[in-house]
Coordinates of C-alpha atoms in Angstrom, one line a residue:
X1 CA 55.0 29.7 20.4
X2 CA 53.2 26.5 19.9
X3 CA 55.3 23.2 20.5
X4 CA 55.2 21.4 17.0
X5 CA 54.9 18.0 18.5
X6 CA 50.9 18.4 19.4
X7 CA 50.1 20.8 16.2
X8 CA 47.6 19.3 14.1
X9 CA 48.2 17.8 11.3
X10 CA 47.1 19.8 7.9
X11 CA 44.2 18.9 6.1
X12 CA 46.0 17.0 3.5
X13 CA 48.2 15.3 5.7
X14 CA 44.9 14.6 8.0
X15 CA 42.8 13.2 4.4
X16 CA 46.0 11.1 3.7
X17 CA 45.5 9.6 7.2
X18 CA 42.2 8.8 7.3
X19 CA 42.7 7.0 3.5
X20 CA 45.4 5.0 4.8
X21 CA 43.1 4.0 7.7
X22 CA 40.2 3.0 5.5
X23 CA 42.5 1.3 3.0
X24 CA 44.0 -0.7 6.0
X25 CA 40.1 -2.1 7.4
X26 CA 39.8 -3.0 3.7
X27 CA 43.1 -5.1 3.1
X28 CA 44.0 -6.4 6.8
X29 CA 41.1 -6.5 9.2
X30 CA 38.5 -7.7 6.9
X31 CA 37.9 -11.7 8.0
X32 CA 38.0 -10.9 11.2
X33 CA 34.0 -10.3 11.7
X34 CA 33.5 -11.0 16.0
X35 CA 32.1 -14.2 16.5
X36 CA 28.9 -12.6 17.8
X37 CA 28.3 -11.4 14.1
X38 CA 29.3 -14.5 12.6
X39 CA 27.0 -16.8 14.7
X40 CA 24.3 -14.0 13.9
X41 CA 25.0 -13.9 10.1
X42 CA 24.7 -17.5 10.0
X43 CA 22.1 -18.2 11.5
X44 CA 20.4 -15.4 8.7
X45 CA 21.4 -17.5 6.3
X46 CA 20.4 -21.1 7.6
X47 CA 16.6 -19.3 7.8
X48 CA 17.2 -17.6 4.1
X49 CA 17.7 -20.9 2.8
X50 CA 20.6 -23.0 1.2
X51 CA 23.3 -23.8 -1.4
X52 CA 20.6 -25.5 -3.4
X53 CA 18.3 -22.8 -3.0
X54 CA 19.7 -19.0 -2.6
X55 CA 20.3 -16.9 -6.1
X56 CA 22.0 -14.1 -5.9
X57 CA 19.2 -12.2 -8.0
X58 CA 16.5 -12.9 -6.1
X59 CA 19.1 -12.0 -2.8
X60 CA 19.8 -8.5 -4.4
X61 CA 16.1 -8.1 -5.4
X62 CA 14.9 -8.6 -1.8
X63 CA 17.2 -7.1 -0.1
X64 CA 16.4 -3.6 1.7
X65 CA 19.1 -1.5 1.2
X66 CA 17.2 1.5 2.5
X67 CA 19.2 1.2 6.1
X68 CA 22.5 0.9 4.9
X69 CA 24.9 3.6 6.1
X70 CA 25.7 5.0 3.1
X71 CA 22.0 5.0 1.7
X72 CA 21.3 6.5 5.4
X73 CA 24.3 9.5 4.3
X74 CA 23.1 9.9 0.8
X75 CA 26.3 8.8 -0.4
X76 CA 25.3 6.0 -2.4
X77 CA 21.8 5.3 -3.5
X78 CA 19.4 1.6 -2.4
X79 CA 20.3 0.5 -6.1
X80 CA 24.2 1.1 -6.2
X81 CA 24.1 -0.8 -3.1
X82 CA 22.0 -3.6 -3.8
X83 CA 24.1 -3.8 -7.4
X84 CA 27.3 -4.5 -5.2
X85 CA 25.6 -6.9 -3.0
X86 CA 24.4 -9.1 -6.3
X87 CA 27.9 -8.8 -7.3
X88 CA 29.3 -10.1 -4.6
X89 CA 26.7 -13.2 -4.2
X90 CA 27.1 -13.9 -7.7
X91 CA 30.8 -14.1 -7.2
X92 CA 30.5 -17.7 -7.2
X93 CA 28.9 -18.0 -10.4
X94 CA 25.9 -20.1 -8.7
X95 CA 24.0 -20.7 -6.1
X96 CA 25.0 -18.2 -2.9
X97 CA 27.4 -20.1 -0.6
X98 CA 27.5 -19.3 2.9
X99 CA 31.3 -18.2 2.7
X100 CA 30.0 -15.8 0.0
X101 CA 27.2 -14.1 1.9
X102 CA 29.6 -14.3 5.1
X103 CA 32.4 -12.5 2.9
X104 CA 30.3 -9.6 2.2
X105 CA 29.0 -9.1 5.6
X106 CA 32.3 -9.5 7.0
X107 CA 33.5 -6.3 5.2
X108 CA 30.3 -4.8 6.0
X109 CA 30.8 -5.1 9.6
X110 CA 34.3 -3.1 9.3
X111 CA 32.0 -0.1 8.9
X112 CA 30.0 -0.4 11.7
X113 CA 31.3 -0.1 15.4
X114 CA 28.6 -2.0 17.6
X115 CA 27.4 -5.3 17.6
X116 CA 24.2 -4.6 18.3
X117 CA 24.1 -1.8 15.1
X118 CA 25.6 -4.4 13.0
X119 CA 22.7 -6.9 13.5
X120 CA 19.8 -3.9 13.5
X121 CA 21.7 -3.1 9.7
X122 CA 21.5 -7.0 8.6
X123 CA 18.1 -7.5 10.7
X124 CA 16.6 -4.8 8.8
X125 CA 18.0 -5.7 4.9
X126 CA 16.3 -8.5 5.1
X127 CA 12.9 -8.6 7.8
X128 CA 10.4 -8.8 4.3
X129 CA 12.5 -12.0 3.3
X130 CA 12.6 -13.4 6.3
X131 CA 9.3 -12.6 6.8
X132 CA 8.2 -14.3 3.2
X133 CA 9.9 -17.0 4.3
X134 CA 8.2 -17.7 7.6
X135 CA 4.6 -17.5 6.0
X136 CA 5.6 -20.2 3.2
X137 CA 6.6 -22.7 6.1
X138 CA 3.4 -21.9 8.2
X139 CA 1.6 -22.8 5.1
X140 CA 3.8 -26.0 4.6
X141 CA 2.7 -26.6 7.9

């Protein structure tokens, strides 16, 4: 006879669990990115641009969603997640504020255990941005 304290839990039981656990990252730990992330976050959007200058259309149309873990699952597709990052940016009804794009990567980090997986995720949304970016202030001079 089994003792009942160390049974496993049922399935449903089990499912209600792991709901309650991914409803709790959602409502309590979000704003609580590390400050490794945040530095590394910020500093993305200091070379993306500014207040004056980042649109939350051109943000969404840019961005590389082809790395993000539930594009990497097949649980969402690139375009449901590049629809949720515009919405987010937009929030603000103008320009993207750093506390907007910092808002959404804070609750993207939730989902991701390692720093270093968290900036490979971010690092590779955005590399052709970054990239267009560079070349336009090489050409500046």
């Amino acid at each position: 006879m089994g003792n009942a304290c160390c049974a496993e839990p049922k399935p449903d039981i089990q499912a209600k669990r792991s709901m309650d656990e991914e409803f709790f990252k959602l409502h309590v730990d979000a704003g609580h990115m590390n400050d490794r992330r945040r530095s590394f976050v910020d500093r993305l959007y200091t070379i993306l641009g500014d207040e004056t200058t980042l649109d939350a259309a051109a943000m969404a149309k840019a961005f590389d969603a082809d790395a993000h873990p539930d594009v990497v699952a097949g649980n969402r597709s690139a375009a449901d997640v590049r629809a949720e990052l515009h919405e987010a940016l937009a929030a603000g009804g103008g320009p993207v504020t750093r506390q907007l794009f910092e808002d959404y990567y804070d609750l993207q980090s939730i989902t991701v255990d390692r720093d270093e997986q968290f900036e490979a995720l971010v690092r590779s949304s955005w590399i052709a941005l970054v990239r267009q970016k560079a070349a336009a202030r090489k050409k500046r001079g």
